[in-house]
Short mmCIF file of C-alpha atoms and ligand atoms in Angstrom, two decimals:
data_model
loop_
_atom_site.label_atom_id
_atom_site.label_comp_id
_atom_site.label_asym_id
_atom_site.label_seq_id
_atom_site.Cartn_x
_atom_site.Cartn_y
_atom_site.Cartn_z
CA UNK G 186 0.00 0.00 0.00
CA UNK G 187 1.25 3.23 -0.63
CA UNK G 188 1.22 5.72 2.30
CA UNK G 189 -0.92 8.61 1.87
CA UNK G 190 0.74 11.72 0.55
CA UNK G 191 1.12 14.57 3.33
CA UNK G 192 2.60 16.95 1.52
CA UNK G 193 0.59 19.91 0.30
CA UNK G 194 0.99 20.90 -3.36
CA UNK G 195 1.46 24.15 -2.70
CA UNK G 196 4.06 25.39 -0.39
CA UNK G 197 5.82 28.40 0.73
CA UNK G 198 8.64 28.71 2.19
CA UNK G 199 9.46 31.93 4.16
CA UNK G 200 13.04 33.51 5.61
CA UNK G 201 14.54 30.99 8.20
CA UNK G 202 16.49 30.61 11.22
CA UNK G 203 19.89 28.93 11.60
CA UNK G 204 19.50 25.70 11.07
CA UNK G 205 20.51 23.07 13.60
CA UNK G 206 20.44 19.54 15.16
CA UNK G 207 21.02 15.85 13.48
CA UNK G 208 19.06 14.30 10.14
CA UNK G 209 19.05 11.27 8.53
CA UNK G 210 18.08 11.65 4.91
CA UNK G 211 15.71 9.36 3.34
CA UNK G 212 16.95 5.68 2.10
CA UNK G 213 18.68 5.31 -1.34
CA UNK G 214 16.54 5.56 -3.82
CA UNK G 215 18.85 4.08 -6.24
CA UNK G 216 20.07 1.41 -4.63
CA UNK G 217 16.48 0.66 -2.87
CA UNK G 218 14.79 -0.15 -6.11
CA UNK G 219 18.35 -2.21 -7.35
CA UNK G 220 17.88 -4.07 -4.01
CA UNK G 221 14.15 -5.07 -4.99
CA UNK G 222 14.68 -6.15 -8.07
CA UNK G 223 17.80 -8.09 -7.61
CA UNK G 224 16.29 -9.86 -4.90
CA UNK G 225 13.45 -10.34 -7.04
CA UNK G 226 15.85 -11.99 -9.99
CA UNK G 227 17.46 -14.24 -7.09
CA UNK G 228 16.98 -17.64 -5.77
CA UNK G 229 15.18 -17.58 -2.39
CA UNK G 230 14.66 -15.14 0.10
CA UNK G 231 16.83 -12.16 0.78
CA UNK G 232 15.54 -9.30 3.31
CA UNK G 233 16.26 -5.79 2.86
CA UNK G 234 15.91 -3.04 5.97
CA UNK G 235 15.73 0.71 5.82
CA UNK G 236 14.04 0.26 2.14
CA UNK G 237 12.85 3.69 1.27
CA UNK G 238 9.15 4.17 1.64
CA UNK G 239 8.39 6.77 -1.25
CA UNK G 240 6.08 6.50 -3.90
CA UNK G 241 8.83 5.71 -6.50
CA UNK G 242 9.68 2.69 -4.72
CA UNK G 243 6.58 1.91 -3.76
CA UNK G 244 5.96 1.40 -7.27
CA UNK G 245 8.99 -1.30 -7.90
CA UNK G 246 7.20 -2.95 -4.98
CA UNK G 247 3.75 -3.01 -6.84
CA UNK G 248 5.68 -3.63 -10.32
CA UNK G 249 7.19 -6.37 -9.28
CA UNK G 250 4.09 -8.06 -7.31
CA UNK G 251 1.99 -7.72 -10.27
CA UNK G 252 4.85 -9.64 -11.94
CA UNK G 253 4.67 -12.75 -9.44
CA UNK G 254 6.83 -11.82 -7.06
CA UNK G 255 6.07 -12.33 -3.23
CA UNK G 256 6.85 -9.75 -1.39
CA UNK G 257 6.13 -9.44 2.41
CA UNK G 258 6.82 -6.34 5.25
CA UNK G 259 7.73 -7.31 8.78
CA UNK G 260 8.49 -4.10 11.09
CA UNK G 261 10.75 -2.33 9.02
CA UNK G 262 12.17 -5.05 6.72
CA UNK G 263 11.04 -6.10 3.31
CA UNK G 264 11.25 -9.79 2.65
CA UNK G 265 11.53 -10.69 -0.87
CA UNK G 266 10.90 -14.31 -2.23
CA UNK G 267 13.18 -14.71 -5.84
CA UNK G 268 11.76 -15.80 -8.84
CA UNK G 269 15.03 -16.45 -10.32
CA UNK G 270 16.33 -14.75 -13.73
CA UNK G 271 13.34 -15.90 -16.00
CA UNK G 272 10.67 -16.55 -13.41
CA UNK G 273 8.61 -13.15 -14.13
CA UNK G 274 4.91 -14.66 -14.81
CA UNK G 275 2.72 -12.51 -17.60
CA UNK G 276 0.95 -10.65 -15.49
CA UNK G 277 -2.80 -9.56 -16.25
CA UNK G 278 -2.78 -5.93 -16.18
CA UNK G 279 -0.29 -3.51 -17.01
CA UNK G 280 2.45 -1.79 -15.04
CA UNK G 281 2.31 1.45 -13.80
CA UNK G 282 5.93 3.17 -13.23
CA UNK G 283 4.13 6.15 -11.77
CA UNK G 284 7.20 9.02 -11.75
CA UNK G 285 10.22 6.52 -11.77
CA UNK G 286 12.80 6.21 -15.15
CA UNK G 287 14.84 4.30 -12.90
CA UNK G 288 11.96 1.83 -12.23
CA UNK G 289 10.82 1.45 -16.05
CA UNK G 290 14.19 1.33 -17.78
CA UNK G 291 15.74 -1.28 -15.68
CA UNK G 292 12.64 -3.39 -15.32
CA UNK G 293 12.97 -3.58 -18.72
CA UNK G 294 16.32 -5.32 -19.25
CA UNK G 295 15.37 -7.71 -16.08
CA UNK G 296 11.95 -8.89 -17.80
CA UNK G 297 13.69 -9.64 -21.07
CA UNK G 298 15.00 -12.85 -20.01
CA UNK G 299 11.07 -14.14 -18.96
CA UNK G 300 9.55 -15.25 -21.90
CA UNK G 301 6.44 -13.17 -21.30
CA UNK G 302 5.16 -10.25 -22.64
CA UNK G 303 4.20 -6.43 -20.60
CA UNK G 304 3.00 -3.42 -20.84
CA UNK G 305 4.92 -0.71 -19.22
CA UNK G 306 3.13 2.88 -18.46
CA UNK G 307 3.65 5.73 -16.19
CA UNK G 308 2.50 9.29 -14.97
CA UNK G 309 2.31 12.13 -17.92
CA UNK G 310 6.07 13.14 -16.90
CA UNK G 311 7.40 9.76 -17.47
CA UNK G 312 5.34 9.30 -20.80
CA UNK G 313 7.84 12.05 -21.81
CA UNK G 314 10.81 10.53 -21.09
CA UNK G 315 13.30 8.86 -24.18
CA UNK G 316 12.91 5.20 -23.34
CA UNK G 317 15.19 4.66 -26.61
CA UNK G 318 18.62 4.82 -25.11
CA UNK G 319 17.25 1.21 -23.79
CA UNK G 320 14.95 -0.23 -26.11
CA UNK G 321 18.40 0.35 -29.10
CA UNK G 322 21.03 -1.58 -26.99
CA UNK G 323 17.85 -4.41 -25.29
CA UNK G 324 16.80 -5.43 -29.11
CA UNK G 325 20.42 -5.74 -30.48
CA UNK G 326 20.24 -8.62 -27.46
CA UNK G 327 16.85 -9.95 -29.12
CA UNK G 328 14.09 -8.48 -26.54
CA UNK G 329 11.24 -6.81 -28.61
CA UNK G 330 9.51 -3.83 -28.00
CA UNK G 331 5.98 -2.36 -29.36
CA UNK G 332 6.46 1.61 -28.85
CA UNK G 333 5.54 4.27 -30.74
CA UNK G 334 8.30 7.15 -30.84
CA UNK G 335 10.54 5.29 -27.91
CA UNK G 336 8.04 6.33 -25.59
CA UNK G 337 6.17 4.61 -22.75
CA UNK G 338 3.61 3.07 -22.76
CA UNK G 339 5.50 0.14 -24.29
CA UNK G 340 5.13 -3.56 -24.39
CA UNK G 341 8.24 -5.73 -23.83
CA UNK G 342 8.57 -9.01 -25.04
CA UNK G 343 10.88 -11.17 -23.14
CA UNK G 344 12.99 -13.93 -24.91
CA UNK G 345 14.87 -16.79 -23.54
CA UNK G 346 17.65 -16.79 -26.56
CA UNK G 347 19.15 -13.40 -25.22
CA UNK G 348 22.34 -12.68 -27.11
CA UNK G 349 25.53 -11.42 -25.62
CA UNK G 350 26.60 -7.84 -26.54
CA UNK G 351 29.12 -5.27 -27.03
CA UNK G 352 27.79 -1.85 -26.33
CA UNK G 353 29.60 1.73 -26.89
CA UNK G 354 26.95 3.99 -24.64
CA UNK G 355 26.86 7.42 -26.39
CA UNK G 356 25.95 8.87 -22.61
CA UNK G 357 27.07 7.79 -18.96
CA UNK G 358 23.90 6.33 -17.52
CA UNK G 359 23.10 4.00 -14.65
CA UNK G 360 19.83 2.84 -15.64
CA UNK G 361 21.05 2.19 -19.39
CA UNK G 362 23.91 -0.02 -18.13
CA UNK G 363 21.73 -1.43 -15.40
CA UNK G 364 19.12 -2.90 -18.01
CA UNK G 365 21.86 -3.96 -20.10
CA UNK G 366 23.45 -5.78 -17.35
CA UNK G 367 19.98 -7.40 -16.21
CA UNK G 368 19.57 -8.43 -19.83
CA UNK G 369 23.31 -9.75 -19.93
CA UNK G 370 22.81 -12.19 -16.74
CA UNK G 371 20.26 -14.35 -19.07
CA UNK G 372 22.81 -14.39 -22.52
CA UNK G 373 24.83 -17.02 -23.68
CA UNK G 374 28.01 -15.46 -23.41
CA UNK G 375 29.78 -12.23 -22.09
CA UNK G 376 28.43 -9.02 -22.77
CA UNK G 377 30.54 -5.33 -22.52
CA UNK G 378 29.18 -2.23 -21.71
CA UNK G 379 31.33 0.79 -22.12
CA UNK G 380 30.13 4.21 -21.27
CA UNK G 381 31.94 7.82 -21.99
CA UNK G 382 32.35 8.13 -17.54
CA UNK G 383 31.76 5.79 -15.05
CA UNK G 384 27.97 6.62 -14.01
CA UNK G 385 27.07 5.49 -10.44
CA UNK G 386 27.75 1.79 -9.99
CA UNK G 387 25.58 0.76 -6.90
CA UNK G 388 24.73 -2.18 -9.48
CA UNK G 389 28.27 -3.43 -10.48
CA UNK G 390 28.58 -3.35 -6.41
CA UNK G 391 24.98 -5.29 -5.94
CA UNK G 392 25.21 -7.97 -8.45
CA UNK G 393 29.09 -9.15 -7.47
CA UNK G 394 27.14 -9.34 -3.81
CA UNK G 395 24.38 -11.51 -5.20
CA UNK G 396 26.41 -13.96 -7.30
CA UNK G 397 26.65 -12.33 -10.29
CA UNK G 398 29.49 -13.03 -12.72
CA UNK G 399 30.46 -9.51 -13.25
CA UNK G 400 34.19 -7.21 -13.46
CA UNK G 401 34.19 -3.71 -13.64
CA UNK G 402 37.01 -1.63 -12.29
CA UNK G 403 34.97 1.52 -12.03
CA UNK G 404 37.34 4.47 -13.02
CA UNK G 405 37.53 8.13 -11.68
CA UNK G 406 38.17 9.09 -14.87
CA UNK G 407 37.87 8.17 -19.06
CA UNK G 408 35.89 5.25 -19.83
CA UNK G 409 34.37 2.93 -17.89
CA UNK G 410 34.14 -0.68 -19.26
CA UNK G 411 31.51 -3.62 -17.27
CA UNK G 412 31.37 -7.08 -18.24
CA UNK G 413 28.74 -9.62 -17.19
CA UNK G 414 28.65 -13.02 -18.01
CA UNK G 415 24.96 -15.13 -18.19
CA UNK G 416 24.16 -17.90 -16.17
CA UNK G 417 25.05 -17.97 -13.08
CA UNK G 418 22.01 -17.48 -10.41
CA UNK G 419 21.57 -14.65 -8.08
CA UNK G 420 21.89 -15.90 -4.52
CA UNK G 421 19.51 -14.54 -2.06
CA UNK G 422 21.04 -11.91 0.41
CA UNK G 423 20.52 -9.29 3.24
CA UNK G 424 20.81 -5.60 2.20
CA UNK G 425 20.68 -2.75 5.02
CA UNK G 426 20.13 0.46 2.44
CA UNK G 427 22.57 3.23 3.39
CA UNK G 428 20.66 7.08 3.02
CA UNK G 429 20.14 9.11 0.11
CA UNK G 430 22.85 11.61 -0.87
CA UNK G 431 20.68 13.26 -3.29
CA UNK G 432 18.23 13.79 -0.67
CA UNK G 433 20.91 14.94 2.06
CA UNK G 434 22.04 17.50 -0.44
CA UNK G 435 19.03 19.82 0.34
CA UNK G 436 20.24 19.70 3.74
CA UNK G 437 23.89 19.90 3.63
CA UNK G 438 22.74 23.04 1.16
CA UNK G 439 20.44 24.79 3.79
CA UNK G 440 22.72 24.45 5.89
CA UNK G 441 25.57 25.79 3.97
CA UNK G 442 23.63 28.85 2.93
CA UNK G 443 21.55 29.57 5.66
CA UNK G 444 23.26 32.19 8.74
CA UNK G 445 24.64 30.27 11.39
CA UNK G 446 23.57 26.96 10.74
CA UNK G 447 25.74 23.78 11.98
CA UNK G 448 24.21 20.55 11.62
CA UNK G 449 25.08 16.79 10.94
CA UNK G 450 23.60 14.76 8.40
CA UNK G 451 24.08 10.79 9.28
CA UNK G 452 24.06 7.32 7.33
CA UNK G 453 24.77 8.99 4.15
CA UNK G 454 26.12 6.91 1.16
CA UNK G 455 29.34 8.46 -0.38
CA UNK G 456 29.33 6.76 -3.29
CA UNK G 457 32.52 8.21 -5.17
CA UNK G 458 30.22 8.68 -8.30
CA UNK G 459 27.58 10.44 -6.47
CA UNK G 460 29.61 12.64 -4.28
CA UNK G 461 30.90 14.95 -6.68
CA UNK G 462 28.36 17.67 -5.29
CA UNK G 463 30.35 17.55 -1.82
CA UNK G 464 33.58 18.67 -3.43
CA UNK G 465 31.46 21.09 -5.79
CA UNK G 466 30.54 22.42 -2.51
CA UNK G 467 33.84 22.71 -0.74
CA UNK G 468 35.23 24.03 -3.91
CA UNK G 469 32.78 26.69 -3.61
CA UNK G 470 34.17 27.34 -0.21
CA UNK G 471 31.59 25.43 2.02
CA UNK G 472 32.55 23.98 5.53
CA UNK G 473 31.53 19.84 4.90
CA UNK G 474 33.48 16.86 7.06
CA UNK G 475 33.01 13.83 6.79
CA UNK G 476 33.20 11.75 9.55
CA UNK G 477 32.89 7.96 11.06
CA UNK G 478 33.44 6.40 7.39
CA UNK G 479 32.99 2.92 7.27
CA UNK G 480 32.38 0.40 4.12
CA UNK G 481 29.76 -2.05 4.17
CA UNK G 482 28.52 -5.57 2.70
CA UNK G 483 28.20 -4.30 -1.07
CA UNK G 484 31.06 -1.99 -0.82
CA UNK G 485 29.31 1.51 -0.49
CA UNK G 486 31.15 3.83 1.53
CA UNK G 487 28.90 5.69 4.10
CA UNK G 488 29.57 8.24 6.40
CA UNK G 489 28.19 10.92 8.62
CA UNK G 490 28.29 14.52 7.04
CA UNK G 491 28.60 17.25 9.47
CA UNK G 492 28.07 21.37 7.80
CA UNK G 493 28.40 24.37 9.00
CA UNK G 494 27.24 27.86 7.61
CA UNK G 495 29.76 29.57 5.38
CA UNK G 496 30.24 32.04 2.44
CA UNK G 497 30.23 30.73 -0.66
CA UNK G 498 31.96 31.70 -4.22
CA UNK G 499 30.96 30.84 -7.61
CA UNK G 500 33.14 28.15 -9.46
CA UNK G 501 33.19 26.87 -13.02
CA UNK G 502 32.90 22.87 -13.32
CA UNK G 503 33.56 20.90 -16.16
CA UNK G 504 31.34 18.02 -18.10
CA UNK G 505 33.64 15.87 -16.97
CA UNK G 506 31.31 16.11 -13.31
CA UNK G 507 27.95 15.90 -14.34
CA UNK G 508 27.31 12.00 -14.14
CA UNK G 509 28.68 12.49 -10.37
CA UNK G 510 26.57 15.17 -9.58
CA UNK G 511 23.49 15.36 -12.59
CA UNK G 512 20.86 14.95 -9.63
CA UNK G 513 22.08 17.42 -7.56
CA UNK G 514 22.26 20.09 -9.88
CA UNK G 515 19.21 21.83 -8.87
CA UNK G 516 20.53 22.47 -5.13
CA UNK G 517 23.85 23.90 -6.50
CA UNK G 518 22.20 26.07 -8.61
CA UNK G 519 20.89 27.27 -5.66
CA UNK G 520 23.83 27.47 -3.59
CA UNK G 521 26.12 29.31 -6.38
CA UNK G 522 22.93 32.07 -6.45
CA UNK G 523 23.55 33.11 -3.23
CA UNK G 524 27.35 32.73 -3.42
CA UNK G 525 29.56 35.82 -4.78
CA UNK G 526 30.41 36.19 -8.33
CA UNK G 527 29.84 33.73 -11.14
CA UNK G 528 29.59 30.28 -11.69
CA UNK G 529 29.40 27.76 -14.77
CA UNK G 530 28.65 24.49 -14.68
CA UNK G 531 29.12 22.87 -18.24
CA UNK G 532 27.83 19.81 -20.09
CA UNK G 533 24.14 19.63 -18.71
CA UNK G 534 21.92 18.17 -22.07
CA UNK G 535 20.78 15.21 -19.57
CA UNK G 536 19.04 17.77 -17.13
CA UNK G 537 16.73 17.99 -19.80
CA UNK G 538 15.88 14.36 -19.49
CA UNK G 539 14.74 14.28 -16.02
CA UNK G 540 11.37 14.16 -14.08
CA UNK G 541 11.24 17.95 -15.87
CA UNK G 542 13.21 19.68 -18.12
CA UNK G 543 15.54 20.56 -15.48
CA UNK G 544 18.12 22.88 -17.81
CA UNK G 545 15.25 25.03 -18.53
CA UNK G 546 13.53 24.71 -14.77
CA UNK G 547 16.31 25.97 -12.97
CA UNK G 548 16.60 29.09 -15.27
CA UNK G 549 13.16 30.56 -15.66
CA UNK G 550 13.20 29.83 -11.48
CA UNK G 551 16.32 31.67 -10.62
CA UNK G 552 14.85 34.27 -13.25
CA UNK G 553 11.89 35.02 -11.96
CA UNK G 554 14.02 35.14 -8.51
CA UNK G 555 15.89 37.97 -9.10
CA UNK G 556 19.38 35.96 -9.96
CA UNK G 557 21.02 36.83 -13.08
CA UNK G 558 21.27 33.27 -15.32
CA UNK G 559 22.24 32.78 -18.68
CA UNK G 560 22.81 29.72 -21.11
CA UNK G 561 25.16 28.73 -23.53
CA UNK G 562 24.35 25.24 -25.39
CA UNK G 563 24.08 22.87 -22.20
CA UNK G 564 26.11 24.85 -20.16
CA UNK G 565 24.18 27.00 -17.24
CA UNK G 566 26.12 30.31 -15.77
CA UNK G 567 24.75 32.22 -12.86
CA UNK G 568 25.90 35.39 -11.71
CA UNK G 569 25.64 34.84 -7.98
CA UNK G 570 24.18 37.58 -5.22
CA UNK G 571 22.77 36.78 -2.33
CA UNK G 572 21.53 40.31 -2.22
CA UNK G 573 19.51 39.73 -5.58
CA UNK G 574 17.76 36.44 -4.44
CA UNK G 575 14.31 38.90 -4.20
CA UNK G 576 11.93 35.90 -4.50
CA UNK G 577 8.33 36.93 -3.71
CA UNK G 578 7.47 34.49 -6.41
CA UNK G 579 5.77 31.55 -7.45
CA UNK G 580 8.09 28.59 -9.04
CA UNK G 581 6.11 25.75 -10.40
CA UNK G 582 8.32 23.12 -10.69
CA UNK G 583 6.53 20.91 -13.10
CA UNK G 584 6.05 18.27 -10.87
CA UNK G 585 9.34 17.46 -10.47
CA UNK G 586 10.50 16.71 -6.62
CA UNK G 587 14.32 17.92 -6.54
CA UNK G 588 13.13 21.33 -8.59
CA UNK G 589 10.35 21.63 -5.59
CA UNK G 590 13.15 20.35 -2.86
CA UNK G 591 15.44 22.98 -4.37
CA UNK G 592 13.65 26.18 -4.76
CA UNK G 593 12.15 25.97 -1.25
CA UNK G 594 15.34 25.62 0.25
CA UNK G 595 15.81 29.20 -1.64
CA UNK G 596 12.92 30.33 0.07
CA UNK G 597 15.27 29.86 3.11
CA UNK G 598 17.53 33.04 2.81
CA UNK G 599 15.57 34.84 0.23
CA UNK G 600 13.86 38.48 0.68
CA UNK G 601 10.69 37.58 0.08
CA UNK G 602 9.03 33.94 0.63
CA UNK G 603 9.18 31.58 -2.21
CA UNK G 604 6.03 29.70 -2.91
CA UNK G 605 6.37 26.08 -5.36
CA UNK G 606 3.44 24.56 -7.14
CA UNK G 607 3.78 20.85 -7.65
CA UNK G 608 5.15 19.98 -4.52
CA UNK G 609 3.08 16.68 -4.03
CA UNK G 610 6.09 15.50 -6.65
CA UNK G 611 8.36 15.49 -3.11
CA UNK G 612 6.62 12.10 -2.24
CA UNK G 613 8.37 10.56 -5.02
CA UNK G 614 12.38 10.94 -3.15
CA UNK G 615 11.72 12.41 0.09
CA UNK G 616 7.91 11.80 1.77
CA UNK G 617 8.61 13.72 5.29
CA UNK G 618 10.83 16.60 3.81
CA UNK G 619 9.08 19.28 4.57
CA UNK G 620 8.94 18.33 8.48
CA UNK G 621 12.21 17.30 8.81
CA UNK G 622 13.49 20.56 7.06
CA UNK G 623 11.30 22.61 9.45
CA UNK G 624 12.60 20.41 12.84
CA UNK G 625 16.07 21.44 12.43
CA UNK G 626 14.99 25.27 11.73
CA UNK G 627 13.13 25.94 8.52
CA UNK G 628 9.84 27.73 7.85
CA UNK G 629 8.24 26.15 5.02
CA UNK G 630 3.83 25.98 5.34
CA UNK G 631 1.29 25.11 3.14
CA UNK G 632 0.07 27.25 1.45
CA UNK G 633 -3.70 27.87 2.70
C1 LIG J 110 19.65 6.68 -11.59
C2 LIG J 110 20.49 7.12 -12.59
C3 LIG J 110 20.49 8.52 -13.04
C4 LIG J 110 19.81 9.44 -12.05
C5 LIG J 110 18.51 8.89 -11.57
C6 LIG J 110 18.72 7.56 -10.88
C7 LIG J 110 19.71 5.25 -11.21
O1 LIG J 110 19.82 8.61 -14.29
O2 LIG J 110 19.61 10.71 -12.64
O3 LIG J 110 17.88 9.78 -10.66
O4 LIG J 110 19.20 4.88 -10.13
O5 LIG J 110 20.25 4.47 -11.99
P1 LIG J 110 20.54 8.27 -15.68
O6 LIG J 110 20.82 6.83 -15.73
O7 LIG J 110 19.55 8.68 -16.74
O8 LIG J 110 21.78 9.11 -15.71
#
């Protein structure tokens, strides 16, 4: 059951106080849905605690149900019962993706091994989304797909003669290499996916912990190459998700920005390819430690994050960062408004992929703020001024949760409150933000 949505879809968010105390950001979303639907694709029963209860997730849980799989809750852990790589069963309605890419596009390479056929759907943002850059690389391995224009809904017709493949990845993306990956555990053979960067590899890191018969080196830099080889079984395992960075990031933000603030954020996965905002940030000239690191079962770093408020300058960063940072963009966006002088951040055509045409969302918001934005082909530059962040506007983000996330932490230090349409989108990462925000000092209300 999904819980029932308490945020408002209209909020404002007014001046606040320092901010102060300890948070723990929402579970991984990533590696929530990874851990469902590995599990799912395993032999017997693994349990996974601190699963993130958002509607996104929610919706792998329902997607995968209506696809055989048992699923159970005790207290706070999800037990999953495998169906092994081609036990999906044709289900009798269709699925619903609701908000998530990352739910539809890997789904897709995991139920290409089941020799059934589904049909995919989701909300009127997802319908939007290019489902191409997976359907290309998943029929070169012999899946089919009915679509019209690459776009959901689709039907996907599974196969049990999937063939190896080599694959050059014109972009650095997780969920592309994910489904390809999914796909490659039924082939006969060794497939090889190379990407341009190394995009975040919570899934190289997952499958080697169930079983899988992957290598990957996962570079810092240049490109990344993964190879999987089919048939070996998942085994069943235990996963304890580590918290969202993306979601801490409005946090460690607020508190960055925001007058005498000094808060920790705990269990937060560092993830090297999903940490590049935290050196974006101390670039910028922000005061971030991390502290009590520790690695855990599937190798994911985690640590607590403890900020402190501090001035910030603008800085240029190259393409060369996006995959480490592409959701986080809104929030620095936000931070390098209110920090002195300019800042560029280059090589962002995948923000206008997302749950909204981000490139163009964050402009036309920080417009209509006061801040001084311009673009040049996918690169963004801001002219940051705290003393220009007027807001006294309205920002509707489209229904897109890290847009809504991001301009109310704005609202934080701006003149004037900020108010954001399409807030109910929030449920999707981050279900309790706007209370946990306001416990450690903000002053965001519905708006009544
Ligand atoms: C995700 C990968 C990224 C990211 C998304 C989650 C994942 O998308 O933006 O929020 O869990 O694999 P791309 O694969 O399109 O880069």
């Amino acid at each position: 059951m999904i819980k029932k949505n308490i945020i408002k879809n209209n909020l404002i968010s007014y001046k606040s106080r320092n901010l102060n105390g300890i948070i723990e950001p929402p579970a991984d979303k990533s590696i929530s849905h990874r851990a469902l639907l590995f599990s799912a694709l395993a032999v017997g029963k693994s349990k996974i605690s601190n699963l993130l209860n958002s509607e996104d997730v929610l919706n792998m849980v329902k997607a995968l149900r209506v696809l055989g799989v048992k699923i159970t809750k005790k207290s706070n852990t999800y037990i999953v019962n495998g169906s092994g790589l081609t036990g999906f069963k044709t289900p009798n309605k269709h699925i619903d993706c609701g908000n998530s890419g990352t739910l539809a596009r890997i789904l897709m390479g995991a139920i290409g091994g089941s020799e059934i056929f589904v049909t995919l759907t989701g909300d009127s943002s997802l319908r939007k989304r290019p489902m191409n850059r997976v359907i290309k690389p998943l029929e070169k391995m012999g899946i089919n797909f009915n679509s019209s224009n690459g776009l959901l809904p689709l039907i996907v017709h599974g196969t049990n003669e999937i063939m190896p493949i080599k694959y050059d990845s014109p972009i650095s993306s997780a969920q592309v290499k994910t489904s390809i990956l999914l796909a490659g555990l039924n082939a006969k053979g060794t497939s090889e996916i190379i990407e341009p960067h190394t995009s975040r590899d919570h899934s190289e890191n997952l499958l080697k912990y169930f079983g899988a018969n992957i290598k990957y080196k996962s570079k810092s830099s240049g490109k990344n190459k993964v190879l999987i080889t089919g048939g070996n079984n998942l085994r069943s395992c235990n996963i304890d998700v580590p918290g969202d960075i993306s979601s801490a990031a409005f946090t460690i933000v607020a508190a960055t920005i925001i007058p005498g603030s000094n808060i920790i954020v705990k269990n937060v996965g560092i993830n090297y390819f999903r940490k590049g905002m935290l050196e974006a940030l101390n670039m910028m000239g922000a005061k971030i430690k991390i502290e009590n690191k520790f690695i855990n079962n599937f190798n994911e770093p985690i640590a607590d994050i403890s900020v402190q408020y501090s001035k910030l300058k603008g800085i240029t960063l190259g393409s060369r960062y996006s995959s480490r940072l592409i959701d986080e963009y809104p929030i620095l966006t936000m931070a390098a408004a209110t920090a002195s002088g300019k800042s560029i951040f280059k090589g962002l055509s995948e923000l206008r992929h997302k749950e909204s045409d981000r490139f163009n969302g964050i402009i036309d918001g920080l417009i209509s703020c006061g801040i001084k934005v311009q673009s040049k082909k996918d690169d963004i530059i801001i002219y940051g001024n705290l003393d220009q962040v007027n807001g006294g506007v309205t920002v509707d983000c489209k229904y897109d949760h890290r847009v809504a996330m991001s301009f109310l932490i704005l609202g934080g230090v701006s003149k004037k409150p900020i108010k954001v349409v399409g807030c109910k989108s929030i449920a999707t990462s981050y279900p309790n933000f706007n209370s946990e925000v306001n416990n450690l000092g903000m002053n965001i209300k519905n708006d009544i």
